[in-house]
mmCIF file of C-alpha atoms in Angstrom:
data_model
loop_
_atom_site.group_PDB
_atom_site.id
_atom_site.type_symbol
_atom_site.label_atom_id
_atom_site.label_comp_id
_atom_site.label_asym_id
_atom_site.label_seq_id
_atom_site.Cartn_x
_atom_site.Cartn_y
_atom_site.Cartn_z
ATOM 1 C CA MET A 1 0.000 0.000 0.000
ATOM 2 C CA PRO A 2 1.256 3.548 -0.684
ATOM 3 C CA GLU A 3 2.614 5.438 2.261
ATOM 4 C CA PRO A 4 0.367 8.189 3.617
ATOM 5 C CA ALA A 5 1.301 11.707 2.592
ATOM 6 C CA SER A 6 3.452 13.547 5.086
ATOM 7 C CA ASN A 7 1.838 16.431 6.971
ATOM 8 C CA THR A 8 5.167 18.219 7.244
ATOM 9 C CA PRO A 9 4.981 21.419 5.194
ATOM 10 C CA HIS A 10 7.503 21.839 2.401
ATOM 11 C CA PRO A 11 10.363 24.098 3.537
ATOM 12 C CA HIS A 12 9.959 26.169 0.370
ATOM 13 C CA SER A 13 6.208 25.812 -0.177
ATOM 14 C CA ALA A 14 5.779 29.314 -1.610
ATOM 15 C CA THR A 15 8.406 28.661 -4.282
ATOM 16 C CA LEU A 16 6.894 25.260 -5.019
ATOM 17 C CA ARG A 17 3.457 26.803 -5.606
ATOM 18 C CA ARG A 18 4.925 29.482 -7.867
ATOM 19 C CA LEU A 19 6.875 26.833 -9.775
ATOM 20 C CA GLU A 20 3.707 24.805 -10.327
ATOM 21 C CA LYS A 21 1.835 27.864 -11.619
ATOM 22 C CA SER A 22 4.710 28.841 -13.922
ATOM 23 C CA SER A 23 5.304 25.443 -15.531
ATOM 24 C CA GLY A 24 3.065 26.070 -18.548
ATOM 25 C CA LYS A 25 4.638 29.446 -19.280
ATOM 26 C CA LEU A 26 8.144 28.033 -18.857
ATOM 27 C CA ALA A 27 7.400 25.251 -21.336
ATOM 28 C CA ALA A 28 5.984 27.747 -23.865
ATOM 29 C CA ASN A 29 9.050 29.963 -23.470
ATOM 30 C CA ALA A 30 11.372 26.979 -23.936
ATOM 31 C CA ILE A 31 9.611 25.957 -27.151
ATOM 32 C CA ALA A 32 9.693 29.545 -28.428
ATOM 33 C CA ARG A 33 13.428 29.752 -27.771
ATOM 34 C CA MET A 34 14.038 26.448 -29.569
ATOM 35 C CA ASP A 35 12.154 27.807 -32.557
ATOM 36 C CA GLU A 36 14.292 30.933 -32.438
ATOM 37 C CA GLN A 37 17.722 29.405 -31.824
ATOM 38 C CA LEU A 38 17.667 25.831 -33.219
ATOM 39 C CA PRO A 39 17.406 25.602 -37.031
ATOM 40 C CA TRP A 40 16.957 21.820 -36.935
ATOM 41 C CA TYR A 41 13.899 22.264 -34.713
ATOM 42 C CA ARG A 42 12.266 24.685 -37.175
ATOM 43 C CA ALA A 43 12.941 22.242 -40.018
ATOM 44 C CA MET A 44 11.299 19.269 -38.303
ATOM 45 C CA PRO A 45 7.833 17.973 -39.221
ATOM 46 C CA PRO A 46 5.011 19.334 -37.009
ATOM 47 C CA GLU A 47 4.488 15.932 -35.371
ATOM 48 C CA ASN A 48 8.096 15.754 -34.169
ATOM 49 C CA ARG A 49 7.987 19.350 -32.939
ATOM 50 C CA SER A 50 4.866 18.446 -31.002
ATOM 51 C CA TRP A 51 6.629 15.507 -29.351
ATOM 52 C CA ILE A 52 9.603 17.726 -28.466
ATOM 53 C CA GLY A 53 7.195 20.186 -26.865
ATOM 54 C CA LEU A 54 5.735 17.391 -24.754
ATOM 55 C CA VAL A 55 9.226 16.336 -23.681
ATOM 56 C CA ALA A 56 10.013 19.913 -22.622
ATOM 57 C CA GLN A 57 6.776 20.105 -20.638
ATOM 58 C CA ALA A 58 7.509 16.746 -19.017
ATOM 59 C CA GLY A 59 11.014 17.917 -18.115
ATOM 60 C CA ILE A 60 9.696 20.983 -16.302
ATOM 61 C CA ALA A 61 6.985 18.932 -14.579
ATOM 62 C CA ALA A 62 9.612 16.387 -13.500
ATOM 63 C CA PHE A 63 11.730 19.184 -12.026
ATOM 64 C CA THR A 64 8.724 20.461 -10.089
ATOM 65 C CA GLU A 65 8.102 16.981 -8.678
ATOM 66 C CA TRP A 66 11.799 16.552 -7.934
ATOM 67 C CA PHE A 67 11.839 19.906 -6.097
ATOM 68 C CA ARG A 68 8.807 18.746 -4.116
ATOM 69 C CA HIS A 69 10.483 15.463 -3.055
ATOM 70 C CA PRO A 70 14.248 15.824 -3.636
ATOM 71 C CA GLU A 71 15.003 12.858 -1.388
ATOM 72 C CA ALA A 72 12.686 10.434 -3.194
ATOM 73 C CA PRO A 73 14.164 8.201 -5.937
ATOM 74 C CA GLN A 74 12.666 9.140 -9.290
ATOM 75 C CA ALA A 75 13.042 7.632 -12.749
ATOM 76 C CA ILE A 76 13.736 10.892 -14.548
ATOM 77 C CA SER A 77 14.321 9.224 -17.912
ATOM 78 C CA THR A 78 10.837 7.653 -17.752
ATOM 79 C CA ASP A 79 9.148 10.808 -16.459
ATOM 80 C CA VAL A 80 10.676 13.028 -19.135
ATOM 81 C CA PHE A 81 11.276 10.894 -22.203
ATOM 82 C CA GLY A 82 8.445 8.425 -21.636
ATOM 83 C CA THR A 83 6.024 10.924 -23.205
ATOM 84 C CA ALA A 84 7.675 10.544 -26.630
ATOM 85 C CA PRO A 85 7.622 7.496 -28.914
ATOM 86 C CA ARG A 86 10.768 5.407 -29.176
ATOM 87 C CA GLU A 87 11.076 6.369 -32.841
ATOM 88 C CA LEU A 88 11.919 9.922 -31.758
ATOM 89 C CA THR A 89 15.464 8.815 -30.904
ATOM 90 C CA ARG A 90 15.889 7.987 -34.596
ATOM 91 C CA ALA A 91 14.501 11.328 -35.758
ATOM 92 C CA ILE A 92 16.469 13.422 -33.240
ATOM 93 C CA THR A 93 20.162 12.915 -32.660
ATOM 94 C CA LEU A 94 21.789 12.860 -29.242
ATOM 95 C CA ARG A 95 23.405 16.232 -29.986
ATOM 96 C CA GLN A 96 20.021 17.739 -30.839
ATOM 97 C CA THR A 97 18.472 16.311 -27.668
ATOM 98 C CA VAL A 98 21.293 17.821 -25.611
ATOM 99 C CA GLU A 99 20.609 21.194 -27.264
ATOM 100 C CA MET A 100 16.891 20.819 -26.511
ATOM 101 C CA VAL A 101 17.550 19.995 -22.851
ATOM 102 C CA ARG A 102 20.110 22.782 -22.505
ATOM 103 C CA THR A 103 17.704 25.332 -24.006
ATOM 104 C CA THR A 104 14.948 24.276 -21.604
ATOM 105 C CA ILE A 105 17.288 24.476 -18.609
ATOM 106 C CA GLU A 106 18.489 27.929 -19.715
ATOM 107 C CA VAL A 107 14.904 29.177 -19.894
ATOM 108 C CA MET A 108 14.202 27.815 -16.429
ATOM 109 C CA GLU A 109 17.381 29.351 -15.061
ATOM 110 C CA SER A 110 16.567 32.775 -16.532
ATOM 111 C CA ALA A 111 13.190 32.693 -14.754
ATOM 112 C CA ILE A 112 14.499 31.823 -11.291
ATOM 113 C CA ASP A 113 14.289 35.381 -9.937
ATOM 114 C CA ASP A 114 10.641 35.593 -11.041
ATOM 115 C CA VAL A 115 9.601 32.105 -9.951
ATOM 116 C CA ALA A 116 11.367 31.785 -6.605
ATOM 117 C CA ALA A 117 9.803 33.310 -3.534
ATOM 118 C CA PRO A 118 11.908 36.098 -1.980
ATOM 119 C CA GLY A 119 14.950 34.549 -0.332
ATOM 120 C CA ASP A 120 14.610 31.214 -2.178
ATOM 121 C CA GLU A 121 16.523 32.219 -5.310
ATOM 122 C CA SER A 122 19.752 30.432 -4.365
ATOM 123 C CA VAL A 123 17.837 27.337 -3.222
ATOM 124 C CA LEU A 124 15.975 27.050 -6.527
ATOM 125 C CA ARG A 125 19.132 27.752 -8.545
ATOM 126 C CA GLU A 126 21.066 25.032 -6.717
ATOM 127 C CA ALA A 127 18.178 22.574 -7.155
ATOM 128 C CA LEU A 128 18.084 23.295 -10.893
ATOM 129 C CA LEU A 129 21.837 22.752 -11.137
ATOM 130 C CA VAL A 130 21.525 19.304 -9.563
ATOM 131 C CA TYR A 131 18.501 18.460 -11.704
ATOM 132 C CA ALA A 132 20.355 19.504 -14.863
ATOM 133 C CA ARG A 133 23.056 16.990 -14.034
ATOM 134 C CA GLU A 134 20.465 14.278 -13.450
ATOM 135 C CA ILE A 135 18.673 15.003 -16.726
ATOM 136 C CA ALA A 136 21.996 14.862 -18.567
ATOM 137 C CA PHE A 137 22.585 11.344 -17.241
ATOM 138 C CA ALA A 138 18.990 10.416 -18.103
ATOM 139 C CA THR A 139 19.467 11.639 -21.684
ATOM 140 C CA ALA A 140 22.588 9.538 -22.114
ATOM 141 C CA GLN A 141 20.781 6.512 -20.663
ATOM 142 C CA VAL A 142 17.839 6.860 -23.061
ATOM 143 C CA TYR A 143 20.091 6.997 -26.121
ATOM 144 C CA ALA A 144 22.285 4.156 -24.883
ATOM 145 C CA GLN A 145 19.211 1.962 -24.428
ATOM 146 C CA ALA A 146 17.881 2.986 -27.842
ATOM 147 C CA ALA A 147 21.214 2.139 -29.481
ATOM 148 C CA GLU A 148 21.257 -1.244 -27.746
ATOM 149 C CA ALA A 149 17.697 -2.002 -28.880
ATOM 150 C CA ARG A 150 18.502 -0.866 -32.428
ATOM 151 C CA GLY A 151 21.577 -3.094 -32.464
ATOM 152 C CA ALA A 152 19.522 -6.164 -31.562
ATOM 153 C CA TRP A 153 16.824 -5.283 -34.102
ATOM 154 C CA ASP A 154 19.350 -4.532 -36.855
ATOM 155 C CA ALA A 155 21.035 -7.873 -36.231
ATOM 156 C CA ARG A 156 17.689 -9.617 -36.725
ATOM 157 C CA LEU A 157 17.007 -7.672 -39.927
ATOM 158 C CA GLU A 158 20.479 -8.532 -41.256
ATOM 159 C CA SER A 159 19.831 -12.198 -40.575
ATOM 160 C CA LEU A 160 16.487 -12.105 -42.404
ATOM 161 C CA VAL A 161 17.989 -10.329 -45.430
ATOM 162 C CA VAL A 162 20.957 -12.713 -45.677
ATOM 163 C CA ASN A 163 18.695 -15.744 -45.308
ATOM 164 C CA ALA A 164 16.410 -14.410 -48.052
ATOM 165 C CA VAL A 165 19.356 -13.930 -50.415
ATOM 166 C CA LEU A 166 20.846 -17.346 -49.713
ATOM 167 C CA SER A 167 17.501 -19.063 -50.179
ATOM 168 C CA GLY A 168 16.779 -17.204 -53.420
ATOM 169 C CA GLU A 169 13.726 -15.467 -51.911
ATOM 170 C CA ALA A 170 14.897 -11.851 -52.013
ATOM 171 C CA ASP A 171 11.437 -10.338 -52.530
ATOM 172 C CA GLU A 172 10.130 -6.837 -51.822
ATOM 173 C CA GLY A 173 10.085 -7.599 -48.100
ATOM 174 C CA ALA A 174 13.817 -8.371 -48.125
ATOM 175 C CA LEU A 175 14.516 -5.187 -50.090
ATOM 176 C CA SER A 176 12.490 -3.197 -47.564
ATOM 177 C CA ARG A 177 14.463 -4.688 -44.678
ATOM 178 C CA ALA A 178 17.724 -3.927 -46.481
ATOM 179 C CA ALA A 179 16.619 -0.311 -46.916
ATOM 180 C CA ALA A 180 15.785 -0.101 -43.200
ATOM 181 C CA LEU A 181 19.367 -1.143 -42.492
ATOM 182 C CA GLY A 182 20.680 1.574 -44.772
ATOM 183 C CA TRP A 183 21.572 -0.880 -47.536
ATOM 184 C CA ASN A 184 20.015 1.281 -50.206
ATOM 185 C CA SER A 185 22.249 -0.125 -52.962
ATOM 186 C CA PRO A 186 23.092 -3.605 -51.771
ATOM 187 C CA SER A 187 25.509 -5.720 -53.730
ATOM 188 C CA MET A 188 23.983 -9.138 -54.047
ATOM 189 C CA CYS A 189 26.352 -12.071 -54.020
ATOM 190 C CA ALA A 190 25.388 -15.617 -54.933
ATOM 191 C CA TRP A 191 27.249 -18.856 -54.675
ATOM 192 C CA CYS A 192 26.619 -21.597 -57.230
ATOM 193 C CA TRP A 193 27.559 -25.135 -56.343
ATOM 194 C CA ALA A 194 27.192 -28.383 -58.212
ATOM 195 C CA PRO A 195 28.220 -31.873 -57.231
ATOM 196 C CA PRO A 196 31.223 -33.345 -59.042
ATOM 197 C CA ARG A 197 30.428 -35.459 -62.040
ATOM 198 C CA THR A 198 30.579 -39.178 -61.539
ATOM 199 C CA GLY A 199 31.825 -41.771 -63.962
ATOM 200 C CA THR A 200 34.814 -41.792 -66.275
ATOM 201 C CA ALA A 201 35.360 -40.054 -69.505
ATOM 202 C CA SER A 202 34.911 -42.184 -72.592
#
């Protein structure tokens, strides 16, 4: 059963309330700055930009929850990146994700004086610094897991393509799998074998 909520008031409850109220505006400002500063973001399809916006919102919400319970273990990678489909790691490179996270953190940092209650500025700034380090590790973990999953899937695709070629069944499905592996112009090799002739020459 879940533990009952603690009745102990948060030591920085005023800042926490202001952070909760500001989360939507912070997310909108982060997305606006990405659109202004990141050319690759402007060039992305609307669907991908929408997913990136959700990730930014989730990142700010995760920071709010982390600030509320800094001592509680939290799966930041799940909280933040779980809102986006796994395919997003193929559409957005690790470098681009780092830029996205850095832009969001910069927006949050620039708003500290407005969000923090008087006297809590240094507390909120230090909390954001620690959170930024945690989200950096979470980003690396997400891409490492995606690369590992892609490696296993690519190995299976390679096996299917090779088996199709060797069995003489290289149909459209095999060509599609080869294209998914990046084999857009595959060189097909075939081995021909025949048993040695029996008998003697006349």
